[in-house]
Amino acid sequence: MATFLYRLGRLAFRRRHFVALIWVALLTLAGFAAASAPTAGNTSFSVPGTEAQKAFDLLEQRFPGMSADGGTARVVFKAPAGGKMTDAAHRNTAQKTVDELGEGSEVASVADPYKADAVSKDGTIAYASVKYKVPGMELEDGTREALEDAAQDARDAGLTVEVGGDALQAQPETGAGEIIGIAVAAVVLVITFGSLVAAGLPLLTALIGVGIGVSAITALASALDLGSTTSTLASMIGLAVGIDYALFVVSRYRTELAEGREGEEAAGRAVGTAGSAVVFAGLTVVIALVGLSVVNMPMLTKMGVAAAGTVAIAVLIALTMIPALLGYAGRRVKPAGEKSRFLGGARAARKAASSKAEPKPNMGTRWARFVVRRPIAVLLLGVVGLGAAAVPAASMDLGIGDDSSLPTSTTQRRAYDLLSDGFGPGFNGPLVVVVDAKASDGPDAAFTEVSDRIKGLENVATVTPTAPDKAGDTATITVIPDSDPSSVTTEDLVHAIRAAGADIEADTDADVLVTGTTAMNIDVAQKLNDALMPYLALVVGLAFLLLIVVFRSILVPLKAALGFLLSVMAALGAVVAVFQWGWMADLVGVDETRPIVAIMPIFLIGVVFGLAMDYEVFLVTRMREAYIHGEKPSQAVVTGFNHGARVVTAAAVIMIAVFAGFVGSSEAMVKMIGFGLAIAVFFDAFIVRMAVVPAVLALLGKKAWWLPKWLDRMLPNVDVEGEGLRMQDDRAHSSGSPGSGDAKGAGPGEEQGLVKV
């Protein structure tokens, strides 16, 4: 591996014009495809294999005119104090509004509140239901304006009017947080490298990679049904790993320059060593993201594959475009330890020349020595701290989300509250019972039996009359619970209806299915819970095998996996504490506490696992490199931190800044994932990898690097540490051939037919 990548790095350095042209052409092509692609519509949300989805599909088949996926709006009227919606004046105003609402070309139907029994018992609140022919996100601006104008006309007549539903749903906004995150990353890079040019390279290549990835997603969005959340998450992850992967290659390049090697040779060695770590780190992220497909939820699969594509692009750019740009930069990228003249490099050089004392150990070295001296105390403190942070995760409530989680300043939330006040807490979460009596000898009798059985259940407020289709063999029944949509009592009612349906099916051959937002929430949560263990087994298992090959050890990959579990559980605990419990919610712009978006935890687990393995590979590879070159295990830990701690710290700070930038998004899932990833990187990089990992390695000693001989013979030698390059150096020096520091001389792998990969 190291030898192959070494050759690739030197080739990219020499043929930099060609490499740069290829990437610019790819960016241009992707941008052109995105600009000419049709506008993507609203992403369909489906959960194959669940009863709620099966019922939804049956509704589309048997009731084709009802526009099951069309947008909806509920225009809620409230009479002024002392009045009622049944008063003549208020009734005329409401009916006039209904007439206005029905005029649009995209309107499928409007239900008059006085004909649909949509007036509260006390007569103070009424609502009109509007159904559209197209999904809410696809409505034309004129349709939304007509809805808002009709509501405003009723307000002008003296009524309180609010609008709920998804008809007024807008595209999510990310805010200025992304720009702030990139700005923080730029500052960290300048501090880390001491050079504006070196700092600019990771930013430039990361933006190019994200540009290609997001443009490709945009171009395919309509054809593949990709939503705005997909591109947002792909840009979030692609930007973070793109900067980090480039950072590691540039950092190693500067180290090679400091050891006296010329530009092309230094670039080749940087790609051969740090590039090997980038490849395996990227592979773990890709495995984790593509592995999301085991959940069998199309939306989650698409997000995972799209994000994995941007990670793959980031890896390729780090291996090819970075060495090419280093060729353009030339002497403007300084060796490690040197700063540019603009940032005080000349002053630092004079100070170093005048000082005869040995250089002071860096912070990473001092910290590693402290951990090696007190491994048990550091290990206990880290594990207990993360365990405490993980406690709230045990109280996690999952849901898809509805208008109840929106800020009270929005008309959707106020409409939700008015409906709850007027019609009960369960009104905003109706259950739709679909009775498929096609195989039954008496469909009408089956419909009646289902309705009667539901009326006899606990926690049922209202059961609407059955509404059969044209063929008369399928009917819908709307059930309004007595309890809140997210309550355990409502969940018990869903299970009770399904249990009753199983008995009815045995008696009448009629299939009874329950759907609706509330039922979908329950089914999604159950499906994700069922998929969690297989997903963890697949992802952790594959990555465990991959890390055995990289580190040639059993205990190091095991430690890496256990450390990941600590950090991800602590991150989920923090998400629950902030978004569900409301702790420090104001700091991240959370206006209302809410259940955790159902697909967020498993997506977070997949991404965090990949990122956790990034730091494991980058940091521990340096330790193994020192160990196999003869250092004692404890000293190898210190050496690994001496070389890698500064860069890993910078990489972690950059990732935290980039992810935190997405907390400003108006999209609940993006906000949660941005916060979750930022806090997870903090936990994993600064507690697990910087404290727990060196403590465990110090306690294990040589046992950490143990591998059975039979397994050692079976595993391929991927040479991540660049041992093949060192061996070739030794051969070159012993034979008197040109040194590896000569860029014009034959480099490792180019002499004596070295083919080790």
mmCIF file of N, CA and C in Angstrom, residues 342-384:
data_model
loop_
_atom_site.group_PDB
_atom_site.id
_atom_site.type_symbol
_atom_site.label_atom_id
_atom_site.label_comp_id
_atom_site.label_asym_id
_atom_site.label_seq_id
_atom_site.Cartn_x
_atom_site.Cartn_y
_atom_site.Cartn_z
ATOM 1 N N PHE A 342 5.578 36.115 7.046
ATOM 2 C CA PHE A 342 4.409 36.928 7.383
ATOM 3 C C PHE A 342 3.913 36.651 8.798
ATOM 4 N N LEU A 343 4.083 35.393 9.254
ATOM 5 C CA LEU A 343 3.611 34.994 10.578
ATOM 6 C C LEU A 343 4.735 34.924 11.607
ATOM 7 N N GLY A 344 5.824 35.628 11.364
ATOM 8 C CA GLY A 344 6.903 35.702 12.351
ATOM 9 C C GLY A 344 7.943 34.624 12.211
ATOM 10 N N GLY A 345 8.056 34.016 11.060
ATOM 11 C CA GLY A 345 9.010 32.935 10.880
ATOM 12 C C GLY A 345 10.448 33.375 11.020
ATOM 13 N N ALA A 346 10.789 34.531 10.493
ATOM 14 C CA ALA A 346 12.182 35.010 10.585
ATOM 15 C C ALA A 346 12.576 35.252 12.034
ATOM 16 N N ARG A 347 11.666 35.843 12.814
ATOM 17 C CA ARG A 347 11.948 36.104 14.223
ATOM 18 C C ARG A 347 12.134 34.799 14.986
ATOM 19 N N ALA A 348 11.317 33.802 14.690
ATOM 20 C CA ALA A 348 11.435 32.510 15.357
ATOM 21 C C ALA A 348 12.741 31.821 14.993
ATOM 22 N N ALA A 349 13.165 31.963 13.719
ATOM 23 C CA ALA A 349 14.414 31.349 13.289
ATOM 24 C C ALA A 349 15.606 31.965 14.016
ATOM 25 N N ARG A 350 15.621 33.298 14.174
ATOM 26 C CA ARG A 350 16.726 33.961 14.885
ATOM 27 C C ARG A 350 16.763 33.533 16.348
ATOM 28 N N LYS A 351 15.592 33.397 16.964
ATOM 29 C CA LYS A 351 15.526 32.986 18.358
ATOM 30 C C LYS A 351 16.046 31.563 18.529
ATOM 31 N N ALA A 352 15.669 30.678 17.594
ATOM 32 C CA ALA A 352 16.129 29.297 17.672
ATOM 33 C C ALA A 352 17.629 29.196 17.467
ATOM 34 N N ALA A 353 18.180 30.035 16.564
ATOM 35 C CA ALA A 353 19.617 29.997 16.281
ATOM 36 C C ALA A 353 20.436 30.490 17.467
ATOM 37 N N SER A 354 19.896 31.460 18.198
ATOM 38 C CA SER A 354 20.621 32.022 19.330
ATOM 39 C C SER A 354 20.495 31.175 20.587
ATOM 40 N N SER A 355 19.525 30.277 20.635
ATOM 41 C CA SER A 355 19.306 29.447 21.814
ATOM 42 C C SER A 355 20.098 28.153 21.703
ATOM 43 N N LYS A 356 20.840 27.816 22.751
ATOM 44 C CA LYS A 356 21.632 26.593 22.768
ATOM 45 C C LYS A 356 20.947 25.474 23.550
ATOM 46 N N ALA A 357 19.837 25.790 24.208
ATOM 47 C CA ALA A 357 19.133 24.779 25.000
ATOM 48 C C ALA A 357 18.374 23.817 24.100
ATOM 49 N N GLU A 358 18.151 22.616 24.584
ATOM 50 C CA GLU A 358 17.373 21.636 23.831
ATOM 51 C C GLU A 358 15.932 22.116 23.718
ATOM 52 N N PRO A 359 15.286 21.835 22.582
ATOM 53 C CA PRO A 359 13.899 22.290 22.419
ATOM 54 C C PRO A 359 12.989 21.678 23.477
ATOM 55 N N LYS A 360 12.022 22.468 23.926
ATOM 56 C CA LYS A 360 11.086 22.035 24.955
ATOM 57 C C LYS A 360 10.090 21.041 24.355
ATOM 58 N N PRO A 361 9.815 19.926 25.056
ATOM 59 C CA PRO A 361 8.838 18.966 24.526
ATOM 60 C C PRO A 361 7.494 19.642 24.289
ATOM 61 N N ASN A 362 6.845 19.239 23.197
ATOM 62 C CA ASN A 362 5.557 19.863 22.907
ATOM 63 C C ASN A 362 4.473 19.359 23.855
ATOM 64 N N MET A 363 3.302 19.978 23.752
ATOM 65 C CA MET A 363 2.212 19.654 24.667
ATOM 66 C C MET A 363 1.792 18.196 24.558
ATOM 67 N N GLY A 364 1.781 17.657 23.338
ATOM 68 C CA GLY A 364 1.398 16.263 23.151
ATOM 69 C C GLY A 364 2.338 15.317 23.862
ATOM 70 N N THR A 365 3.625 15.599 23.797
ATOM 71 C CA THR A 365 4.608 14.753 24.469
ATOM 72 C C THR A 365 4.434 14.818 25.981
ATOM 73 N N ARG A 366 4.254 16.012 26.509
ATOM 74 C CA ARG A 366 4.101 16.161 27.962
ATOM 75 C C ARG A 366 2.825 15.468 28.452
ATOM 76 N N TRP A 367 1.748 15.589 27.670
ATOM 77 C CA TRP A 367 0.502 14.935 28.055
ATOM 78 C C TRP A 367 0.645 13.412 28.017
ATOM 79 N N ALA A 368 1.273 12.887 26.976
ATOM 80 C CA ALA A 368 1.448 11.436 26.859
ATOM 81 C C ALA A 368 2.281 10.895 28.016
ATOM 82 N N ARG A 369 3.319 11.612 28.395
ATOM 83 C CA ARG A 369 4.133 11.170 29.531
ATOM 84 C C ARG A 369 3.313 11.143 30.819
ATOM 85 N N PHE A 370 2.452 12.136 30.977
ATOM 86 C CA PHE A 370 1.589 12.165 32.161
ATOM 87 C C PHE A 370 0.652 10.958 32.179
ATOM 88 N N VAL A 371 0.031 10.645 31.030
ATOM 89 C CA VAL A 371 -0.891 9.515 30.957
ATOM 90 C C VAL A 371 -0.161 8.202 31.207
ATOM 91 N N VAL A 372 1.038 8.047 30.639
ATOM 92 C CA VAL A 372 1.807 6.814 30.817
ATOM 93 C C VAL A 372 2.180 6.613 32.284
ATOM 94 N N ARG A 373 2.400 7.712 33.011
ATOM 95 C CA ARG A 373 2.744 7.609 34.436
ATOM 96 C C ARG A 373 1.523 7.275 35.284
ATOM 97 N N ARG A 374 0.329 7.739 34.879
ATOM 98 C CA ARG A 374 -0.880 7.540 35.682
ATOM 99 C C ARG A 374 -2.014 6.967 34.824
ATOM 100 N N PRO A 375 -1.812 5.810 34.214
ATOM 101 C CA PRO A 375 -2.826 5.289 33.276
ATOM 102 C C PRO A 375 -4.146 4.914 33.929
ATOM 103 N N ILE A 376 -4.107 4.352 35.142
ATOM 104 C CA ILE A 376 -5.348 3.897 35.779
ATOM 105 C C ILE A 376 -6.240 5.085 36.125
ATOM 106 N N ALA A 377 -5.653 6.132 36.700
ATOM 107 C CA ALA A 377 -6.446 7.309 37.076
ATOM 108 C C ALA A 377 -7.063 7.970 35.846
ATOM 109 N N VAL A 378 -6.282 8.108 34.778
ATOM 110 C CA VAL A 378 -6.792 8.733 33.555
ATOM 111 C C VAL A 378 -7.892 7.882 32.937
ATOM 112 N N LEU A 379 -7.678 6.565 32.928
ATOM 113 C CA LEU A 379 -8.668 5.662 32.336
ATOM 114 C C LEU A 379 -9.984 5.724 33.104
ATOM 115 N N LEU A 380 -9.932 5.652 34.419
ATOM 116 C CA LEU A 380 -11.148 5.699 35.227
ATOM 117 C C LEU A 380 -11.880 7.028 35.064
ATOM 118 N N LEU A 381 -11.126 8.128 35.080
ATOM 119 C CA LEU A 381 -11.752 9.443 34.944
ATOM 120 C C LEU A 381 -12.458 9.574 33.595
ATOM 121 N N GLY A 382 -11.808 9.118 32.522
ATOM 122 C CA GLY A 382 -12.402 9.210 31.192
ATOM 123 C C GLY A 382 -13.638 8.355 31.050
ATOM 124 N N VAL A 383 -13.574 7.103 31.530
ATOM 125 C CA VAL A 383 -14.707 6.180 31.385
ATOM 126 C C VAL A 383 -15.892 6.642 32.231
ATOM 127 N N VAL A 384 -15.630 7.055 33.470
ATOM 128 C CA VAL A 384 -16.713 7.508 34.342
ATOM 129 C C VAL A 384 -17.363 8.777 33.786
#
